[in-house]
PDB file of C-alpha atoms and ligand atoms in Angstrom:
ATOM      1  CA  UNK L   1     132.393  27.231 164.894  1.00 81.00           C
ATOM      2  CA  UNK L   2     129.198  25.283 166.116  1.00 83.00           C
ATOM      3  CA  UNK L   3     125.729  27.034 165.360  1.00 89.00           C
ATOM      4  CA  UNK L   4     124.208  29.160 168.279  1.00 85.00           C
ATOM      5  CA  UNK L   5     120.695  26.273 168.259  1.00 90.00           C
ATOM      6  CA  UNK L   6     123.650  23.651 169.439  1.00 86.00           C
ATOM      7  CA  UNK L   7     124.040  25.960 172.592  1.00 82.00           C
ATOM      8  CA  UNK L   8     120.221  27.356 173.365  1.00 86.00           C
ATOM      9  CA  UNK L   9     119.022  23.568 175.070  1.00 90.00           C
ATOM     10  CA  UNK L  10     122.011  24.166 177.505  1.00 84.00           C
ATOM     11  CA  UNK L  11     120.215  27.324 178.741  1.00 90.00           C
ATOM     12  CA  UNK L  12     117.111  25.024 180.301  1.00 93.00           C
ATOM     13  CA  UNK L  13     119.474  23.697 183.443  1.00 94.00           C
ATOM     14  CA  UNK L  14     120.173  26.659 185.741  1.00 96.00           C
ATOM     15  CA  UNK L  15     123.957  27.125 186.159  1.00 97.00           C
ATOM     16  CA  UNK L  16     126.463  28.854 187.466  1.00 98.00           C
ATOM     17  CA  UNK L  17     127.858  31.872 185.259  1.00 97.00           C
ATOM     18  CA  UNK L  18     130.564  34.048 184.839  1.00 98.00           C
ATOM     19  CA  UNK L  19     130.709  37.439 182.605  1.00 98.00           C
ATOM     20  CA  UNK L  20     133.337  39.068 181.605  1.00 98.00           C
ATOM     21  CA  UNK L  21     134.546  41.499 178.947  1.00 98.00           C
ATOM     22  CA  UNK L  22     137.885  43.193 177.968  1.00 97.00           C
ATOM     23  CA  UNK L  23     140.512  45.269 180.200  1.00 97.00           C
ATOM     24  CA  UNK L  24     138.886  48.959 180.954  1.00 97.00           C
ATOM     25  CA  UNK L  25     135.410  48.152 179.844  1.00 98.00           C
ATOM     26  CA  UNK L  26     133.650  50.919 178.274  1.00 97.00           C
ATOM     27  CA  UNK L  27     129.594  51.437 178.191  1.00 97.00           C
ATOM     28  CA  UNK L  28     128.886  48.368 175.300  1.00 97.00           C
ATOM     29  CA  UNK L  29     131.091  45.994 177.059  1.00 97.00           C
ATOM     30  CA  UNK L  30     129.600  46.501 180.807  1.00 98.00           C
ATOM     31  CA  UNK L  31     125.964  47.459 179.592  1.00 97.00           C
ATOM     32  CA  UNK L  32     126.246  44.326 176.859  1.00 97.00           C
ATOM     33  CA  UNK L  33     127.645  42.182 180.373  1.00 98.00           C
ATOM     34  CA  UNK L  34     125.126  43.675 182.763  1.00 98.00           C
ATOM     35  CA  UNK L  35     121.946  43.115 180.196  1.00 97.00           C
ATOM     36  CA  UNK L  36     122.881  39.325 179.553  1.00 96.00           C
ATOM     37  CA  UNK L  37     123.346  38.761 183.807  1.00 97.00           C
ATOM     38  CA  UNK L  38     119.892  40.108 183.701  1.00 97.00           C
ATOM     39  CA  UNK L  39     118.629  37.965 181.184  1.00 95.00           C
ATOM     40  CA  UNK L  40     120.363  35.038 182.728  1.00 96.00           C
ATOM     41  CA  UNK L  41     118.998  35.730 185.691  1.00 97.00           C
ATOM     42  CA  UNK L  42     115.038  35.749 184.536  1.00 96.00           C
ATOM     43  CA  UNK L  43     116.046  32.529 183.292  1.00 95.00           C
ATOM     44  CA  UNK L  44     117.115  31.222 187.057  1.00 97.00           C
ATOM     45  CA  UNK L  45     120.679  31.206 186.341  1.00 98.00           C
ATOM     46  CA  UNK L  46     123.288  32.760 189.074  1.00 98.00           C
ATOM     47  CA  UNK L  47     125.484  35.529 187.085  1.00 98.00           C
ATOM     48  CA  UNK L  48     128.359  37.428 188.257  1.00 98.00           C
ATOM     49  CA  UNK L  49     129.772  39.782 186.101  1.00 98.00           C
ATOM     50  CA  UNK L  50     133.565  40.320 186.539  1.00 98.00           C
ATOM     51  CA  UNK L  51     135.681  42.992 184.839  1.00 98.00           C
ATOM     52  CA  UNK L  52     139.598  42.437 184.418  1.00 98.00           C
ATOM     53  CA  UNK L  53     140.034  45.920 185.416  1.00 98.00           C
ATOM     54  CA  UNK L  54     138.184  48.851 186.848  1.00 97.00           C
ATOM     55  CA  UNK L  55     136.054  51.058 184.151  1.00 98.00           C
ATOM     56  CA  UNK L  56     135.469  54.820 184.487  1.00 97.00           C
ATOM     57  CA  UNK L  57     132.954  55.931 186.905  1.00 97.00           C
ATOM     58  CA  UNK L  58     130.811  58.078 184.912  1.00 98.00           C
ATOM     59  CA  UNK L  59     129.341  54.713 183.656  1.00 98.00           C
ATOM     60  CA  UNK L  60     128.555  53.482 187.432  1.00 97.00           C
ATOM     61  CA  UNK L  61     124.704  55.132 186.370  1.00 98.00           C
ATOM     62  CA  UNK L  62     124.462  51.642 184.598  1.00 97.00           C
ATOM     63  CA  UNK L  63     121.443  49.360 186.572  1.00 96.00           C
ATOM     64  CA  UNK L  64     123.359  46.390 188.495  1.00 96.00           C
ATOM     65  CA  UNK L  65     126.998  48.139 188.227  1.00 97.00           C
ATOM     66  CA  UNK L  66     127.659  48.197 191.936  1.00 97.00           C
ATOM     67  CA  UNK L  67     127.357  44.485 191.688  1.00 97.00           C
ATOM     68  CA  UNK L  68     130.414  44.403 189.044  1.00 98.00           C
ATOM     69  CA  UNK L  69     133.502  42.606 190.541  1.00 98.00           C
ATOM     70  CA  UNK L  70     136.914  44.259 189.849  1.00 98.00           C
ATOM     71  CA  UNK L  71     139.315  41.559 189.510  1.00 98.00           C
ATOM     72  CA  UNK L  72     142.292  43.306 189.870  1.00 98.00           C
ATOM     73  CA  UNK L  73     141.049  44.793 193.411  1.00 97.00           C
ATOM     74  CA  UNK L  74     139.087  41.547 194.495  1.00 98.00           C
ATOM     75  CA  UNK L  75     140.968  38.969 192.672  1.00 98.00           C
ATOM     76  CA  UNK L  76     140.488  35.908 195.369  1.00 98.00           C
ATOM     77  CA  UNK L  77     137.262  36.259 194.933  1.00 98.00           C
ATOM     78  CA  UNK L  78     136.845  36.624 191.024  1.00 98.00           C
ATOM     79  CA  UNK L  79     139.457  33.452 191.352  1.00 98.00           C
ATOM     80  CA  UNK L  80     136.400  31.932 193.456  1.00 98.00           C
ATOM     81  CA  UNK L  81     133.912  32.642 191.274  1.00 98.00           C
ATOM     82  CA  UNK L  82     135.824  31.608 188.209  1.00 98.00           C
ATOM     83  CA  UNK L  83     136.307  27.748 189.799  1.00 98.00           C
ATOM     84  CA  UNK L  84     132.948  27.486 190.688  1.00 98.00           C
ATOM     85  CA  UNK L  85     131.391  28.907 187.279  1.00 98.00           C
ATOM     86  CA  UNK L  86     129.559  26.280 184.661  1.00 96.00           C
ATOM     87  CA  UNK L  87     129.810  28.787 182.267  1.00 95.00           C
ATOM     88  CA  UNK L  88     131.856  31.751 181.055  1.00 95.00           C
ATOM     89  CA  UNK L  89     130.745  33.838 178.770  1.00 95.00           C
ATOM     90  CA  UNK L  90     133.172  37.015 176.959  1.00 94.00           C
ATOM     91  CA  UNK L  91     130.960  39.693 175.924  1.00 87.00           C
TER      92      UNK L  91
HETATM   93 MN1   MN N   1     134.318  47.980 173.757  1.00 51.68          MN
END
């Protein structure tokens, strides 16, 4: 394991990233996912956050959750995503 100062200079170039998290995501995987897209975001990077599943609705209150990609129901398009990512990030 390499310390986390090795990986903040990379953050200066804006890049391409993809988030993702485990299968059925509950509220700290998607809210952890959806805060760091935010953050990357500020920073002037592009962020799409991709789940390997759908996650129940009652968390669809969460700020930036319609923009959550369901790769099981859009999965050419996570696929897309996924090729043209710098970075990908597990949360
Ligand atoms: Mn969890």
């Amino acid at each position: 394991m390499r310390p986390i100062s090795e990986f903040y200079p990379k953050l200066s170039t804006p890049a391409k990233w993809v988030i993702t998290m485990h299968q059925k995501p509950d509220a700290d995987a998607l809210g952890s996912s959806l805060g760091l897209k935010t953050a990357l975001q500020r920073m002037g990077h592009e962020a799409t956050v991709i789940s390997p599943t759908n996650w129940p609705g009652f968390l669809n209150w969460m700020p930036g959750c319609s923009q959550v990609i369901d790769f099981e129901s859009r999965r050419a398009f996570s696929e897309s995503k996924i090729l043209e990512a710098r970075w990908c990030f597990l949360s």
